[in-house]
Amino acid sequence: MYLTVEQEKMLRGDYGWAIAKAMEIIVRVGEALGAEELVKVEHVHVSGISYSTIGKYGLEFIRELALRAGKANVFTTVNPGCIDYSGLSRIIDNSLAGYQKLIDESLEKMRFKLVYTCIPYFYRPPLPGEHLAWGESSAVIFANSIYGGFTNREGSPVALAASLTGYTYKAGLHLLENRIGRVEVKMPAPLLKVPIGAIGLWIGENIKAIPYIRGLCNISLDEVKNILASMAASGNHALAVIEGITPRGTFKIELEEQVEVENNVLEDYIGGEYSGDSILGYIGCPHSSPRELLEIWRLMRKYGRIRRGKMLVTIPVEFTKLYRGIILELKARGVDIATGTCPVVSKFREKFDYILTNSGKALFYLERIHRVKVKLARVEEIVKELFGL
Ligand code: F3S
């Protein structure tokens, strides 16, 4: 691989152990993937920082980088941790707070911006054609497909290494020639007959190449976010070219196949029938946007208070300050708000019989992680269920 003089110095250890180690990771991974050079990145997002997912080996790796003077060389944000940072949630279990705090101290020492969210584009939306090194599958596919950023799905070691060096390897989705939509996917009609996450789960499972999705212009960006996160969960996708949305010049189209999604097949992707009394309504995977919070608030005002089960909404930590009034009112109406975390990267304090969620990604992971029945529903359906309407 070709390295500039500066990159050679980094690799040789002229800037210290942490940068040399980081450069070694980037070069090794890049060479394995056939990269011929490195590319400068403008924003790194590190996904694996929750103690409940990375465990003690991940903690030790991050601490060692911090102790040996590793510092962010580029704007770097982080994914949710395994605790509710507001400390007010009665649903999320904060018993791993001691370990999570050790990780957080190291991340702070490395000068990362501790947003603890999977919607880092809320803090810094990427520009079309900008190179990034992001982890977190839902954020990666959103950056590539909605903003036209150029990023692969990076695991934590590569993202951390990219933060310390400011570079990543130039391969995969960093090259325009690999950003080609090959399967035209036409949306079902009517579009919103089943909860929208089911469409993403279906595409992820059934389409292997980069899809060119048509017919999504009339739904909200939050619904598109839900579809993309769901397809990234069920199918490892990192880019979908979306007609009328993905910025021009960041993709090509060379169609080989056309597929039409039909509503009757989507029924298989909304989860099975549920039973039991202990119900949790969950919204906020990926983390709720301000518009989604407002929508929940509007529905709560319309219907009153929760009478059955519990409701959890997950948001970025900063929203507690930015949307304080709305959050206080939601809490007063019985909604549990957890900040900087989510049930996929943390634990519950209690066992639920079933979960109703609007998120295809949450359905995909919660069933596997918490061994609980999960069903997809629209936000209004979830609220009505909990209000006993
Ligand atoms: Fe975010 Fe957790 Fe879902 S990190 S995308 S809320 S699984």
Short mmCIF file of C-alpha atoms and ligand atoms in Angstrom, two decimals:
data_model
loop_
_atom_site.label_atom_id
_atom_site.label_comp_id
_atom_site.label_asym_id
_atom_site.label_seq_id
_atom_site.Cartn_x
_atom_site.Cartn_y
_atom_site.Cartn_z
CA MET A 1 0.00 0.00 0.00
CA TYR A 2 1.23 3.49 -0.80
CA LEU A 3 1.73 5.63 2.32
CA THR A 4 2.64 9.33 2.44
CA VAL A 5 5.70 10.44 4.43
CA GLU A 6 3.44 11.49 7.31
CA GLN A 7 1.61 8.15 7.31
CA GLU A 8 4.96 6.30 7.26
CA LYS A 9 6.06 8.29 10.31
CA MET A 10 2.82 7.42 12.10
CA LEU A 11 3.36 3.73 11.38
CA ARG A 12 6.99 3.87 12.48
CA GLY A 13 6.04 5.24 15.89
CA ASP A 14 7.35 8.82 15.48
CA TYR A 15 4.08 10.10 17.01
CA GLY A 16 3.90 7.56 19.84
CA TRP A 17 2.66 4.04 20.52
CA ALA A 18 -1.10 4.68 20.22
CA ILE A 19 -0.87 6.25 16.74
CA ALA A 20 1.54 3.54 15.54
CA LYS A 21 -0.84 0.83 16.76
CA ALA A 22 -3.80 2.61 15.15
CA MET A 23 -1.98 3.02 11.82
CA GLU A 24 -1.00 -0.65 11.89
CA ILE A 25 -4.69 -1.65 12.25
CA ILE A 26 -5.76 0.59 9.35
CA VAL A 27 -2.95 -0.59 7.05
CA ARG A 28 -3.49 -4.29 7.83
CA VAL A 29 -7.25 -4.16 7.28
CA GLY A 30 -6.77 -2.02 4.16
CA GLU A 31 -4.23 -4.42 2.67
CA ALA A 32 -6.52 -7.37 3.36
CA LEU A 33 -9.27 -5.57 1.44
CA GLY A 34 -7.02 -4.61 -1.47
CA ALA A 35 -6.79 -0.87 -0.71
CA GLU A 36 -3.97 0.92 -2.54
CA GLU A 37 -3.90 4.00 -0.33
CA LEU A 38 -5.48 5.69 2.68
CA VAL A 39 -8.02 8.47 2.67
CA LYS A 40 -8.49 11.35 5.12
CA VAL A 41 -11.74 11.19 7.10
CA GLU A 42 -13.78 14.15 8.37
CA HIS A 43 -15.82 12.43 11.08
CA VAL A 44 -15.43 9.15 12.96
CA HIS A 45 -18.29 7.48 14.82
CA VAL A 46 -17.31 4.66 17.18
CA SER A 47 -19.99 2.05 17.80
CA GLY A 48 -18.74 -0.56 20.27
CA ILE A 49 -18.46 1.40 23.49
CA SER A 50 -21.15 -0.29 25.58
CA TYR A 51 -19.65 -2.48 28.30
CA SER A 52 -22.47 -4.99 27.92
CA THR A 53 -21.46 -5.63 24.27
CA ILE A 54 -17.63 -5.22 24.33
CA GLY A 55 -16.97 -6.68 27.79
CA LYS A 56 -13.69 -6.55 29.63
CA TYR A 57 -11.43 -7.07 26.58
CA GLY A 58 -12.99 -4.12 24.78
CA LEU A 59 -12.70 -2.04 27.94
CA GLU A 60 -9.01 -2.94 28.28
CA PHE A 61 -8.28 -2.07 24.63
CA ILE A 62 -9.91 1.38 24.95
CA ARG A 63 -8.20 2.07 28.28
CA GLU A 64 -4.81 1.13 26.90
CA LEU A 65 -5.21 3.51 23.96
CA ALA A 66 -6.19 6.32 26.34
CA LEU A 67 -3.46 5.56 28.88
CA ARG A 68 -0.86 5.58 26.13
CA ALA A 69 -1.86 9.08 25.00
CA GLY A 70 -4.25 8.20 22.18
CA LYS A 71 -6.15 11.36 21.15
CA ALA A 72 -8.80 12.00 18.51
CA ASN A 73 -7.22 13.55 15.43
CA VAL A 74 -10.61 14.25 13.88
CA PHE A 75 -14.17 14.97 15.11
CA THR A 76 -15.28 11.72 16.80
CA THR A 77 -18.65 10.79 18.26
CA VAL A 78 -19.71 7.66 20.14
CA ASN A 79 -22.66 5.25 20.12
CA PRO A 80 -24.93 4.51 23.11
CA GLY A 81 -23.48 3.03 26.27
CA CYS A 82 -25.12 0.37 28.46
CA ILE A 83 -26.56 2.74 31.07
CA ASP A 84 -29.25 5.39 31.17
CA TYR A 85 -27.17 8.56 31.60
CA SER A 86 -30.06 10.51 33.12
CA GLY A 87 -30.25 7.93 35.92
CA LEU A 88 -34.03 8.31 35.92
CA SER A 89 -35.15 5.30 33.86
CA ARG A 90 -36.93 2.58 35.83
CA ILE A 91 -36.64 0.13 32.95
CA ILE A 92 -32.95 0.21 32.03
CA ASP A 93 -30.66 -1.58 34.47
CA ASN A 94 -27.70 0.62 35.49
CA SER A 95 -25.84 -2.10 37.40
CA LEU A 96 -22.89 -2.02 34.97
CA ALA A 97 -22.37 1.72 35.55
CA GLY A 98 -18.97 1.20 37.20
CA TYR A 99 -17.49 -0.54 34.13
CA GLN A 100 -19.22 1.83 31.69
CA LYS A 101 -17.78 4.83 33.55
CA LEU A 102 -14.24 3.42 33.06
CA ILE A 103 -14.87 3.28 29.31
CA ASP A 104 -16.40 6.75 29.32
CA GLU A 105 -13.45 8.28 31.19
CA SER A 106 -11.07 6.84 28.60
CA LEU A 107 -13.20 8.14 25.71
CA GLU A 108 -13.24 11.58 27.29
CA LYS A 109 -9.47 11.48 27.76
CA MET A 110 -9.16 10.73 24.05
CA ARG A 111 -11.25 13.89 23.37
CA PHE A 112 -14.21 12.12 21.79
CA LYS A 113 -17.55 13.93 21.79
CA LEU A 114 -19.67 11.87 24.18
CA VAL A 115 -23.04 12.07 22.44
CA TYR A 116 -23.93 8.42 23.18
CA THR A 117 -26.25 8.13 20.24
CA CYS A 118 -26.76 6.15 17.05
CA ILE A 119 -27.92 9.28 15.20
CA PRO A 120 -24.56 11.14 15.03
CA TYR A 121 -25.77 12.94 11.90
CA PHE A 122 -27.96 14.99 14.25
CA TYR A 123 -24.72 16.57 15.55
CA ARG A 124 -22.82 16.78 12.30
CA PRO A 125 -24.64 15.90 9.07
CA PRO A 126 -22.10 14.63 6.51
CA LEU A 127 -21.59 16.42 3.21
CA PRO A 128 -22.02 14.54 -0.09
CA GLY A 129 -18.79 12.82 -1.08
CA GLU A 130 -17.18 13.34 2.33
CA HIS A 131 -15.15 10.37 3.65
CA LEU A 132 -16.11 9.07 7.09
CA ALA A 133 -15.23 6.10 9.28
CA TRP A 134 -18.45 5.19 11.05
CA GLY A 135 -19.49 2.18 13.03
CA GLU A 136 -23.17 1.53 13.90
CA SER A 137 -24.97 -0.07 10.98
CA SER A 138 -28.05 2.19 11.11
CA ALA A 139 -25.94 5.36 11.06
CA VAL A 140 -23.67 4.07 8.29
CA ILE A 141 -26.52 3.27 5.92
CA PHE A 142 -28.16 6.63 6.73
CA ALA A 143 -24.91 8.54 6.06
CA ASN A 144 -24.31 6.80 2.73
CA SER A 145 -27.90 6.76 1.47
CA ILE A 146 -29.35 10.06 2.73
CA TYR A 147 -26.33 12.38 2.89
CA GLY A 148 -24.10 10.78 0.26
CA GLY A 149 -21.24 10.35 2.74
CA PHE A 150 -18.66 7.68 1.92
CA THR A 151 -18.18 5.15 4.71
CA ASN A 152 -17.88 1.42 5.22
CA ARG A 153 -19.38 -0.31 8.26
CA GLU A 154 -16.45 -0.17 10.62
CA GLY A 155 -15.99 -2.26 13.72
CA SER A 156 -14.70 -0.48 16.83
CA PRO A 157 -10.96 -1.16 16.39
CA VAL A 158 -10.91 0.35 12.87
CA ALA A 159 -13.07 3.33 13.89
CA LEU A 160 -10.87 4.01 16.92
CA ALA A 161 -7.78 3.72 14.74
CA ALA A 162 -9.27 6.11 12.17
CA SER A 163 -9.99 8.62 14.93
CA LEU A 164 -6.42 8.57 16.23
CA THR A 165 -4.78 8.80 12.79
CA GLY A 166 -7.43 10.78 10.87
CA TYR A 167 -7.26 8.23 8.04
CA THR A 168 -8.95 5.06 6.87
CA TYR A 169 -8.22 2.63 4.03
CA LYS A 170 -9.61 3.53 0.61
CA ALA A 171 -11.70 0.52 -0.39
CA GLY A 172 -15.33 -0.62 -0.43
CA LEU A 173 -17.82 2.24 -0.27
CA HIS A 174 -15.02 4.86 -0.29
CA LEU A 175 -14.81 4.20 -4.04
CA LEU A 176 -17.57 5.38 -6.38
CA GLU A 177 -17.15 2.24 -8.49
CA ASN A 178 -18.47 0.18 -5.55
CA ARG A 179 -21.56 2.34 -5.01
CA ILE A 180 -23.72 0.92 -7.77
CA GLY A 181 -27.45 0.27 -7.40
CA ARG A 182 -28.14 -3.03 -9.16
CA VAL A 183 -31.61 -4.14 -8.04
CA GLU A 184 -34.57 -1.85 -8.57
CA VAL A 185 -36.94 -2.26 -5.63
CA LYS A 186 -40.46 -0.92 -6.03
CA MET A 187 -42.43 -0.22 -2.87
CA PRO A 188 -45.75 -1.95 -2.13
CA ALA A 189 -49.02 -0.17 -2.71
CA PRO A 190 -50.52 1.09 -0.47
CA LEU A 191 -47.21 1.85 1.20
CA LEU A 192 -48.25 2.06 4.84
CA LYS A 193 -50.50 -1.00 5.07
CA VAL A 194 -48.07 -2.73 7.45
CA PRO A 195 -45.62 -1.08 9.91
CA ILE A 196 -42.81 0.40 7.85
CA GLY A 197 -39.93 -1.50 9.53
CA ALA A 198 -41.21 -4.70 7.89
CA ILE A 199 -40.20 -3.34 4.47
CA GLY A 200 -36.61 -2.86 5.64
CA LEU A 201 -36.46 -6.33 7.18
CA TRP A 202 -37.76 -7.83 3.93
CA ILE A 203 -35.28 -5.96 1.72
CA GLY A 204 -32.38 -6.85 4.01
CA GLU A 205 -33.23 -10.51 3.95
CA ASN A 206 -34.10 -10.84 0.26
CA ILE A 207 -31.89 -8.41 -1.69
CA LYS A 208 -28.18 -9.04 -1.60
CA ALA A 209 -26.84 -6.33 -3.97
CA ILE A 210 -27.13 -2.56 -3.41
CA PRO A 211 -30.82 -1.76 -3.95
CA TYR A 212 -32.17 1.17 -5.94
CA ILE A 213 -35.37 1.94 -4.02
CA ARG A 214 -38.20 3.78 -5.73
CA GLY A 215 -41.39 5.18 -4.25
CA LEU A 216 -40.18 6.46 -0.87
CA CYS A 217 -40.46 10.18 -1.57
CA ASN A 218 -43.81 10.59 0.16
CA ILE A 219 -42.89 9.28 3.59
CA SER A 220 -41.07 11.08 6.41
CA LEU A 221 -37.31 10.92 6.88
CA ASP A 222 -37.91 9.11 10.18
CA GLU A 223 -39.77 6.36 8.33
CA VAL A 224 -36.91 6.12 5.82
CA LYS A 225 -34.53 5.92 8.81
CA ASN A 226 -36.57 3.00 10.16
CA ILE A 227 -36.48 1.15 6.81
CA LEU A 228 -32.72 1.65 6.42
CA ALA A 229 -31.90 0.58 9.99
CA SER A 230 -34.05 -2.53 9.57
CA MET A 231 -32.45 -3.58 6.29
CA ALA A 232 -28.98 -3.00 7.75
CA ALA A 233 -29.94 -5.31 10.64
CA SER A 234 -31.41 -8.17 8.64
CA GLY A 235 -29.08 -7.96 5.65
CA ASN A 236 -25.77 -6.19 6.38
CA HIS A 237 -26.55 -3.44 3.89
CA ALA A 238 -24.51 -0.23 4.14
CA LEU A 239 -25.99 1.69 1.21
CA ALA A 240 -29.34 1.92 -0.54
CA VAL A 241 -29.73 4.30 -3.44
CA ILE A 242 -33.08 6.03 -2.88
CA GLU A 243 -34.77 7.69 -5.80
CA GLY A 244 -35.00 11.45 -5.29
CA ILE A 245 -33.09 11.39 -1.97
CA THR A 246 -29.53 9.99 -2.36
CA PRO A 247 -27.38 12.90 -3.60
CA ARG A 248 -26.35 12.75 -7.24
CA GLY A 249 -22.69 12.02 -7.92
CA THR A 250 -22.44 9.68 -4.90
CA PHE A 251 -23.71 6.55 -6.68
CA LYS A 252 -24.23 4.95 -10.08
CA ILE A 253 -27.09 2.83 -11.38
CA GLU A 254 -26.55 -0.32 -13.45
CA LEU A 255 -29.74 -2.34 -13.09
CA GLU A 256 -29.66 -6.10 -13.41
CA GLU A 257 -32.97 -6.99 -11.78
CA GLN A 258 -36.34 -5.51 -10.79
CA VAL A 259 -38.29 -6.52 -7.72
CA GLU A 260 -41.68 -5.42 -6.43
CA VAL A 261 -42.37 -5.68 -2.71
CA GLU A 262 -45.86 -6.99 -1.99
CA ASN A 263 -47.83 -6.28 1.14
CA ASN A 264 -48.85 -9.91 1.69
CA VAL A 265 -45.21 -11.06 2.10
CA LEU A 266 -44.54 -8.28 4.61
CA GLU A 267 -47.02 -9.81 7.08
CA ASP A 268 -44.33 -12.41 7.84
CA TYR A 269 -41.98 -9.69 9.07
CA ILE A 270 -44.09 -8.03 11.76
CA GLY A 271 -43.63 -10.70 14.45
CA GLY A 272 -46.00 -13.29 15.82
CA GLU A 273 -49.10 -12.95 17.99
CA TYR A 274 -48.35 -12.13 21.58
CA SER A 275 -49.72 -13.11 24.93
CA GLY A 276 -49.07 -12.29 28.59
CA ASP A 277 -49.72 -9.24 30.73
CA SER A 278 -46.36 -7.62 31.03
CA ILE A 279 -46.11 -5.44 27.94
CA LEU A 280 -43.48 -2.87 26.97
CA GLY A 281 -44.01 -0.32 24.21
CA TYR A 282 -40.63 0.73 22.82
CA ILE A 283 -39.87 3.64 20.50
CA GLY A 284 -36.42 5.03 19.72
CA CYS A 285 -34.42 2.54 17.66
CA PRO A 286 -32.55 4.29 16.09
CA HIS A 287 -32.75 7.01 18.75
CA SER A 288 -35.82 9.21 18.44
CA SER A 289 -35.48 12.37 16.42
CA PRO A 290 -37.03 15.63 17.71
CA ARG A 291 -39.92 15.09 15.29
CA GLU A 292 -40.61 11.60 16.67
CA LEU A 293 -40.55 12.94 20.25
CA LEU A 294 -43.08 15.58 19.25
CA GLU A 295 -45.27 12.93 17.65
CA ILE A 296 -45.32 10.86 20.86
CA TRP A 297 -46.07 14.02 22.86
CA ARG A 298 -48.93 14.90 20.50
CA LEU A 299 -50.44 11.41 20.85
CA MET A 300 -50.08 11.47 24.63
CA ARG A 301 -51.93 14.79 24.75
CA LYS A 302 -54.63 13.32 22.57
CA TYR A 303 -55.14 10.10 24.56
CA GLY A 304 -54.16 10.93 28.18
CA ARG A 305 -52.07 8.60 30.36
CA ILE A 306 -50.70 5.06 30.18
CA ARG A 307 -53.07 2.55 31.79
CA ARG A 308 -51.54 -0.74 30.75
CA GLY A 309 -47.90 -1.91 30.63
CA LYS A 310 -44.92 0.41 30.29
CA MET A 311 -43.52 2.62 27.60
CA LEU A 312 -39.85 3.30 26.90
CA VAL A 313 -38.41 5.96 24.59
CA THR A 314 -34.66 6.19 23.97
CA ILE A 315 -32.98 9.46 23.00
CA PRO A 316 -29.51 11.06 22.78
CA VAL A 317 -28.26 12.53 26.09
CA GLU A 318 -28.41 16.15 24.92
CA PHE A 319 -32.14 15.97 24.16
CA THR A 320 -32.90 16.14 27.91
CA LYS A 321 -31.70 19.76 27.83
CA LEU A 322 -32.87 20.67 24.34
CA TYR A 323 -36.43 19.33 24.73
CA ARG A 324 -36.82 19.58 28.50
CA GLY A 325 -40.45 20.70 28.49
CA ILE A 326 -41.65 17.87 26.26
CA ILE A 327 -39.65 15.28 28.16
CA LEU A 328 -40.99 16.39 31.54
CA GLU A 329 -44.55 16.19 30.25
CA LEU A 330 -43.98 12.73 28.75
CA LYS A 331 -42.58 11.54 32.07
CA ALA A 332 -45.55 13.00 33.91
CA ARG A 333 -47.81 10.94 31.64
CA GLY A 334 -45.95 7.75 32.55
CA VAL A 335 -43.40 7.45 29.71
CA ASP A 336 -39.97 6.15 30.73
CA ILE A 337 -37.21 8.06 28.94
CA ALA A 338 -33.72 6.58 28.82
CA THR A 339 -30.86 8.71 27.51
CA GLY A 340 -27.67 7.64 25.75
CA THR A 341 -28.59 3.95 25.67
CA CYS A 342 -31.10 1.44 24.25
CA PRO A 343 -32.36 -2.04 25.18
CA VAL A 344 -30.13 -3.71 22.59
CA VAL A 345 -26.90 -2.54 24.24
CA SER A 346 -28.14 -2.65 27.85
CA LYS A 347 -30.20 -4.81 30.19
CA PHE A 348 -33.74 -4.50 31.54
CA ARG A 349 -34.45 -4.40 35.27
CA GLU A 350 -37.47 -6.64 34.81
CA LYS A 351 -38.78 -9.31 32.45
CA PHE A 352 -41.45 -8.44 29.89
CA ASP A 353 -43.82 -10.95 28.24
CA TYR A 354 -43.77 -9.04 24.99
CA ILE A 355 -42.61 -5.83 23.39
CA LEU A 356 -44.43 -3.70 20.85
CA THR A 357 -42.10 -1.52 18.79
CA ASN A 358 -42.22 0.55 15.63
CA SER A 359 -38.63 -0.46 14.76
CA GLY A 360 -37.72 -3.39 12.51
CA LYS A 361 -34.18 -3.27 13.85
CA ALA A 362 -35.40 -3.50 17.46
CA LEU A 363 -37.61 -6.46 16.53
CA PHE A 364 -34.64 -8.18 14.88
CA TYR A 365 -32.31 -7.82 17.89
CA LEU A 366 -34.57 -7.76 20.95
CA GLU A 367 -36.03 -11.19 20.17
CA ARG A 368 -32.53 -12.63 19.97
CA ILE A 369 -30.94 -10.75 22.90
CA HIS A 370 -33.72 -10.63 25.49
CA ARG A 371 -35.51 -13.81 24.38
CA VAL A 372 -38.83 -12.00 24.37
CA LYS A 373 -41.68 -11.91 21.85
CA VAL A 374 -41.64 -8.72 19.81
CA LYS A 375 -44.25 -7.34 17.43
CA LEU A 376 -44.08 -4.42 15.03
CA ALA A 377 -46.72 -1.70 15.27
CA ARG A 378 -47.10 1.93 14.29
CA VAL A 379 -46.38 4.55 16.96
CA GLU A 380 -50.08 5.41 17.29
CA GLU A 381 -51.00 1.72 17.65
CA ILE A 382 -48.44 1.31 20.43
CA VAL A 383 -49.76 4.34 22.29
CA LYS A 384 -53.38 3.16 21.92
CA GLU A 385 -52.50 -0.33 23.19
CA LEU A 386 -50.86 1.12 26.29
CA PHE A 387 -53.76 3.48 26.88
CA GLY A 388 -56.18 0.56 26.69
CA LEU A 389 -58.07 2.08 23.76
FE1 F3S B 1 -29.51 2.69 18.15
FE2 F3S B 1 -29.69 0.77 19.86
FE3 F3S B 1 -31.22 0.75 17.76
S1 F3S B 1 -27.84 1.73 19.21
S2 F3S B 1 -30.03 1.76 16.20
S3 F3S B 1 -31.26 2.27 19.40
S4 F3S B 1 -30.12 -0.98 18.54
#
